Tab-separated table of C-alpha atoms in Angstrom:
chain	number	residue	atom	x	y	z
A	291	MET	CA	-30.851	-25.168	-12.555
A	292	GLY	CA	-29.299	-23.934	-9.682
A	293	PHE	CA	-30.099	-25.434	-6.174
A	294	PHE	CA	-32.125	-22.637	-4.736
A	295	LYS	CA	-34.128	-22.216	-7.774
A	296	LEU	CA	-34.867	-25.838	-7.750
A	297	ARG	CA	-35.948	-25.558	-3.687
A	298	GLU	CA	-38.562	-23.020	-4.707
A	299	GLN	CA	-41.033	-25.722	-5.459
A	300	ASP	CA	-40.257	-27.386	-2.107
A	301	PRO	CA	-43.135	-27.419	0.430
A	302	ALA	CA	-42.566	-25.716	3.639
A	303	GLY	CA	-40.646	-27.805	6.407
A	304	ASP	CA	-38.688	-29.669	3.448
A	305	ALA	CA	-34.618	-29.720	4.451
A	306	LYS	CA	-31.421	-29.943	2.852
A	307	SER	CA	-28.578	-30.502	4.120
A	308	LEU	CA	-26.681	-27.065	5.854
A	309	ASP	CA	-23.297	-28.246	3.392
A	310	GLU	CA	-25.245	-28.939	0.129
A	311	THR	CA	-27.073	-25.256	1.240
A	312	LEU	CA	-23.889	-23.652	2.152
A	313	ASP	CA	-21.855	-25.005	-1.004
A	314	ALA	CA	-24.953	-23.609	-2.893
A	315	LEU	CA	-24.969	-19.986	-1.777
A	316	GLY	CA	-23.967	-17.215	-4.559
A	317	TYR	CA	-20.537	-15.836	-3.118
A	318	ASN	CA	-19.089	-13.005	-4.805
A	319	SER	CA	-15.705	-13.306	-6.511
A	320	ASP	CA	-14.206	-12.555	-3.131
A	321	GLY	CA	-15.833	-15.824	-1.750
A	322	LEU	CA	-18.550	-13.223	0.520
A	323	VAL	CA	-22.137	-12.898	0.917
A	324	PRO	CA	-23.632	-10.037	2.449
A	325	ALA	CA	-25.329	-10.506	6.183
A	326	ILE	CA	-28.046	-8.355	7.462
A	327	ALA	CA	-27.836	-8.111	11.451
A	328	GLN	CA	-31.386	-7.305	13.083
A	329	GLN	CA	-32.347	-7.364	16.655
A	330	TYR	CA	-34.343	-10.535	16.779
A	331	ASP	CA	-37.251	-8.914	19.352
A	332	SER	CA	-37.270	-5.084	18.283
A	333	GLY	CA	-36.695	-5.931	14.427
A	334	GLU	CA	-34.289	-3.098	14.356
A	335	VAL	CA	-31.494	-3.501	11.672
A	336	VAL	CA	-28.689	-2.723	13.267
A	337	MET	CA	-25.897	-3.346	10.783
A	338	MET	CA	-24.841	-5.426	7.230
A	339	ALA	CA	-21.539	-7.231	6.876
A	340	TRP	CA	-19.745	-9.662	5.199
A	341	MET	CA	-19.348	-13.198	5.653
A	342	ASN	CA	-17.607	-16.201	4.040
A	343	ARG	CA	-18.181	-19.900	4.330
A	344	ALA	CA	-15.981	-20.317	7.434
A	345	ALA	CA	-17.677	-16.976	9.161
A	346	ILE	CA	-21.010	-18.808	8.637
A	347	GLU	CA	-19.894	-22.161	10.038
A	348	GLU	CA	-17.874	-20.788	13.047
A	349	THR	CA	-21.296	-18.730	13.614
A	350	LEU	CA	-23.359	-21.792	13.751
A	351	GLU	CA	-20.927	-23.468	15.490
A	352	THR	CA	-20.163	-21.033	18.337
A	353	GLY	CA	-23.537	-19.154	18.490
A	354	ARG	CA	-21.927	-15.796	18.278
A	355	VAL	CA	-21.492	-13.890	15.310
A	356	CYS	CA	-18.336	-13.744	13.162
A	357	TYR	CA	-18.235	-11.998	9.872
A	358	TRP	CA	-15.182	-11.145	7.429
A	359	SER	CA	-13.671	-7.749	7.596
A	360	ARG	CA	-12.759	-6.680	4.114
A	361	SER	CA	-10.957	-3.564	5.388
A	362	ARG	CA	-8.798	-5.756	7.729
A	363	GLN	CA	-8.956	-8.980	5.363
A	364	ALA	CA	-9.218	-11.129	8.774
A	365	TYR	CA	-12.114	-12.722	10.685
A	366	TRP	CA	-14.118	-10.248	12.769
A	367	ARG	CA	-15.547	-11.618	15.536
A	368	LYS	CA	-18.282	-8.909	16.646
A	369	GLY	CA	-17.521	-7.804	19.995
A	370	GLU	CA	-13.887	-9.281	20.560
A	371	SER	CA	-12.360	-5.923	21.108
A	372	SER	CA	-15.118	-3.760	22.126
A	373	GLY	CA	-17.318	-6.765	24.374
A	374	GLN	CA	-20.377	-5.549	21.925
A	375	ILE	CA	-21.618	-9.332	21.032
A	376	GLN	CA	-23.883	-10.355	18.475
A	377	LYS	CA	-25.495	-13.774	19.864
A	378	LEU	CA	-26.912	-15.634	16.856
A	379	ILE	CA	-30.558	-16.267	17.466
A	380	GLU	CA	-31.610	-17.475	13.891
A	381	MET	CA	-29.884	-17.620	10.606
A	382	ARG	CA	-31.605	-17.114	7.020
A	383	PHE	CA	-30.796	-17.572	3.376
A	384	ASP	CA	-32.840	-15.399	0.807
A	385	CYS	CA	-34.584	-16.858	-2.212
A	386	ASP	CA	-31.607	-17.173	-4.636
A	387	GLY	CA	-29.002	-17.670	-2.164
A	388	ASP	CA	-27.153	-14.276	-2.332
A	389	ALA	CA	-28.077	-12.754	1.172
A	390	LEU	CA	-28.310	-13.679	4.808
A	391	LEU	CA	-30.555	-12.439	7.331
A	392	LEU	CA	-29.257	-12.936	10.973
A	393	LYS	CA	-31.485	-12.567	13.664
A	394	VAL	CA	-29.321	-11.337	16.658
A	395	ASP	CA	-29.353	-10.277	20.324
A	396	GLN	CA	-26.736	-7.213	20.210
A	397	THR	CA	-25.256	-6.438	23.217
A	398	GLY	CA	-24.930	-2.635	23.814
A	399	PRO	CA	-24.245	-0.612	20.263
A	400	ALA	CA	-23.979	-2.383	17.078
A	401	CYS	CA	-22.136	0.529	15.347
A	402	HIS	CA	-18.367	1.122	15.936
A	403	THR	CA	-19.265	4.784	16.454
A	404	GLY	CA	-20.832	3.809	19.714
A	405	ARG	CA	-24.416	3.986	18.036
A	406	ARG	CA	-26.662	1.182	18.438
A	407	SER	CA	-27.375	1.030	14.716
A	408	CYS	CA	-25.110	1.938	11.968
A	409	PHE	CA	-28.056	2.922	9.804
A	410	TYR	CA	-28.000	6.915	11.002
A	411	HIS	CA	-27.701	8.744	8.150
A	412	LYS	CA	-31.504	9.608	7.028
A	413	VAL	CA	-32.940	11.565	4.115
A	414	VAL	CA	-35.126	13.907	5.237
A	415	ILE	CA	-37.050	17.026	3.601
A	416	ASP	CA	-35.852	20.156	5.302
A	417	SER	CA	-38.468	22.690	4.073
A	418	GLU	CA	-42.620	23.118	3.694
A	419	PRO	CA	-44.363	24.327	0.615
A	420	LEU	CA	-44.940	28.263	0.687
A	421	ILE	CA	-47.949	27.474	-1.334
A	422	ASN	CA	-50.056	24.104	-2.351
A	423	PRO	CA	-48.861	23.432	-5.661
A	424	GLU	CA	-52.564	23.058	-6.644
A	425	GLU	CA	-53.207	26.777	-6.031
A	426	LEU	CA	-49.918	27.500	-8.011
A	427	TYR	CA	-50.943	25.654	-11.220
A	428	LYS	CA	-54.678	26.158	-11.315
B	81	MET	CA	-10.274	11.264	5.530
B	82	GLY	CA	-13.310	10.487	3.817
B	83	PHE	CA	-17.153	11.721	4.074
B	84	PHE	CA	-18.514	9.461	6.257
B	85	LYS	CA	-15.320	9.197	8.748
B	86	LEU	CA	-15.715	13.021	9.121
B	87	ARG	CA	-19.456	12.654	9.438
B	88	GLU	CA	-19.274	10.363	12.329
B	89	GLN	CA	-18.652	13.419	14.862
B	90	ASP	CA	-21.471	15.482	13.643
B	91	PRO	CA	-24.384	15.868	16.015
B	92	ALA	CA	-27.597	14.599	15.491
B	93	GLY	CA	-29.902	17.031	13.184
B	94	ASP	CA	-26.534	17.747	11.296
B	95	ALA	CA	-27.274	17.882	7.294
B	96	LYS	CA	-25.114	17.727	4.032
B	97	SER	CA	-26.386	17.862	0.687
B	98	LEU	CA	-28.117	14.823	-0.838
B	99	ASP	CA	-25.648	15.025	-4.002
B	100	GLU	CA	-22.700	15.119	-1.895
B	101	THR	CA	-23.716	12.218	0.431
B	102	LEU	CA	-24.693	10.164	-3.030
B	103	ASP	CA	-21.228	11.095	-4.226
B	104	ALA	CA	-19.495	9.538	-1.096
B	105	LEU	CA	-21.288	6.090	-1.185
B	106	GLY	CA	-19.255	3.140	-1.291
B	107	TYR	CA	-20.321	2.084	-4.493
B	108	ASN	CA	-18.877	-1.268	-5.574
B	109	SER	CA	-16.914	-1.638	-8.948
B	110	ASP	CA	-20.201	-2.266	-10.617
B	111	GLY	CA	-21.324	1.126	-9.081
B	112	LEU	CA	-23.984	-0.625	-7.126
B	113	VAL	CA	-24.317	-0.677	-3.093
B	114	PRO	CA	-26.569	-3.225	-1.266
B	115	ALA	CA	-30.235	-1.860	-0.264
B	116	ILE	CA	-32.098	-3.769	2.064
B	117	ALA	CA	-35.962	-3.695	2.374
B	118	GLN	CA	-37.848	-3.776	5.779
B	119	GLN	CA	-41.807	-3.093	5.928
B	120	TYR	CA	-42.026	0.057	7.950
B	121	ASP	CA	-44.439	-0.979	10.487
B	122	SER	CA	-43.666	-4.307	11.040
B	123	GLY	CA	-40.112	-4.745	10.780
B	124	GLU	CA	-40.002	-7.504	8.684
B	125	VAL	CA	-37.096	-7.810	6.482
B	126	VAL	CA	-38.733	-8.685	3.350
B	127	MET	CA	-35.412	-8.850	0.713
B	128	MET	CA	-32.397	-7.083	-0.253
B	129	ALA	CA	-31.196	-5.887	-3.845
B	130	TRP	CA	-28.864	-3.570	-5.310
B	131	MET	CA	-28.871	0.134	-6.347
B	132	ASN	CA	-26.643	2.362	-8.679
B	133	ARG	CA	-26.893	6.236	-7.890
B	134	ALA	CA	-29.752	6.588	-10.575
B	135	ALA	CA	-31.721	4.020	-8.901
B	136	ILE	CA	-31.473	5.898	-5.707
B	137	GLU	CA	-32.055	9.320	-7.600
B	138	GLU	CA	-35.450	7.965	-9.049
B	139	THR	CA	-36.157	5.994	-5.813
B	140	LEU	CA	-36.415	9.624	-4.202
B	141	GLU	CA	-38.006	11.273	-6.365
B	142	THR	CA	-40.862	8.893	-7.465
B	143	GLY	CA	-41.321	7.436	-3.709
B	144	ARG	CA	-41.629	3.861	-5.455
B	145	VAL	CA	-38.529	1.694	-5.127
B	146	CYS	CA	-36.110	1.143	-7.920
B	147	TYR	CA	-33.335	-1.442	-7.797
B	148	TRP	CA	-30.473	-2.372	-10.596
B	149	SER	CA	-31.329	-5.835	-11.725
B	150	ARG	CA	-27.477	-7.520	-11.743
B	151	SER	CA	-29.129	-10.557	-13.808
B	152	ARG	CA	-31.109	-8.221	-15.962
B	153	GLN	CA	-28.313	-5.391	-16.233
B	154	ALA	CA	-31.590	-3.021	-16.175
B	155	TYR	CA	-33.563	-0.852	-13.876
B	156	TRP	CA	-36.051	-2.976	-11.656
B	157	ARG	CA	-38.879	-0.704	-10.829
B	158	LYS	CA	-40.250	-3.240	-8.140
B	159	GLY	CA	-43.818	-4.147	-9.453
B	160	GLU	CA	-43.640	-3.166	-12.453
B	161	SER	CA	-44.648	-6.628	-13.748
B	162	SER	CA	-46.175	-7.979	-10.596
B	163	GLY	CA	-47.825	-5.218	-9.300
B	164	GLN	CA	-46.560	-5.736	-5.998
B	165	ILE	CA	-44.695	-2.280	-5.609
B	166	GLN	CA	-42.507	-1.106	-2.819
B	167	LYS	CA	-43.594	2.452	-1.392
B	168	LEU	CA	-40.545	4.346	-0.070
B	169	ILE	CA	-41.216	5.486	3.710
B	170	GLU	CA	-37.720	6.194	4.504
B	171	MET	CA	-34.117	5.761	3.172
B	172	ARG	CA	-31.167	5.272	5.313
B	173	PHE	CA	-27.284	4.747	4.807
B	174	ASP	CA	-24.815	3.136	7.003
B	175	CYS	CA	-21.979	4.873	8.962
B	176	ASP	CA	-19.398	3.847	6.259
B	177	GLY	CA	-21.603	4.760	3.440
B	178	ASP	CA	-21.653	1.109	1.821
B	179	ALA	CA	-25.492	-0.024	2.718
B	180	LEU	CA	-28.539	1.373	2.317
B	181	LEU	CA	-31.674	0.472	4.804
B	182	LEU	CA	-35.218	1.305	2.614
B	183	LYS	CA	-37.982	1.460	5.093
B	184	VAL	CA	-40.927	0.839	2.725
B	185	ASP	CA	-44.813	-0.427	2.768
B	186	GLN	CA	-44.650	-3.539	0.671
B	187	THR	CA	-47.664	-4.370	-1.125
B	188	GLY	CA	-48.487	-8.079	-1.282
B	189	PRO	CA	-45.322	-10.518	-1.565
B	190	ALA	CA	-41.884	-8.944	-2.162
B	191	CYS	CA	-40.360	-12.561	-3.330
B	192	HIS	CA	-40.706	-13.642	-6.870
B	193	THR	CA	-41.924	-16.792	-5.461
B	194	GLY	CA	-44.950	-15.352	-3.966
B	195	ARG	CA	-43.721	-15.383	-0.275
B	196	ARG	CA	-44.003	-12.198	1.812
B	197	SER	CA	-40.185	-12.058	2.116
B	198	CYS	CA	-37.255	-13.470	0.405
B	199	PHE	CA	-35.691	-15.166	3.503
B	200	TYR	CA	-37.585	-17.986	3.894
B	201	HIS	CA	-34.524	-20.404	4.364
B	202	LYS	CA	-33.823	-21.084	7.765
B	203	VAL	CA	-31.049	-23.070	9.371
B	204	VAL	CA	-32.583	-25.278	12.073
B	205	ILE	CA	-32.157	-28.216	14.386
B	206	ASP	CA	-33.656	-31.161	13.607
B	207	SER	CA	-33.178	-33.506	16.609
B	208	GLU	CA	-32.915	-33.593	20.527
B	209	PRO	CA	-30.165	-34.997	22.333
B	210	LEU	CA	-30.698	-38.877	23.712
B	211	ILE	CA	-28.841	-37.801	26.805
B	212	ASN	CA	-27.918	-34.749	28.713
B	213	PRO	CA	-23.979	-34.109	27.605
B	214	GLU	CA	-23.384	-33.277	31.464
B	215	GLU	CA	-24.782	-36.757	32.103
B	216	LEU	CA	-22.247	-38.522	29.379
B	217	TYR	CA	-19.081	-36.846	30.677
B	218	LYS	CA	-19.698	-36.276	34.460
């Protein structure tokens, strides 16, 4: 049985070493796991990107979030060109160790388009019913 | 230039058809995109899972979140065995169309371990300094 499966039964407060935990993460075939960045105080989800093990370690060591850019195939120290850095407040892993949740303090916009959050495409309903369907099919 | 890149310049309120938007999502080689589920009122991120296009469409049609289970290779209508359903409040896509944010109303625990959130593994510091390092290296 895997590390995270075994951990399901451990009591709150129980700890394993960071090394052992990072070894057990469910990296994909490119060695990456998805990481969700959430503003720590407002709760706003500002972006999702990817990390490899070294990016996770650097983020914990420096307290500044470092991703792996799949398009550039390079480390991506958030804010290194824009100044819009992400300070790490808290790092969490999910139940089966294949996703990360980063509580961050985001300076300015997180999105490369200048928006606070990358999630600015919303599915909306754009018309109202002309008639109540219960009337229509009574 | 891709659909989402072109959309960066469109003004707030501008709309494209759902079909066109779903066609343009950045599905991975298995036809999946990661979907973050966030409790709509508290802001708590409760889980991350995966969706294919049909799961996205079903979720929008029924208002109940349906994922694609990679381990079972089957549709996963959240709560179908546990009763812990996720009602969809809002669906969002990110700037480059390769991640979804679902605002949901989660009944009970989202996690298969019985916890509210899947993100219950937290990285913590477990000791205090014996001496201020500025004292140590003055």
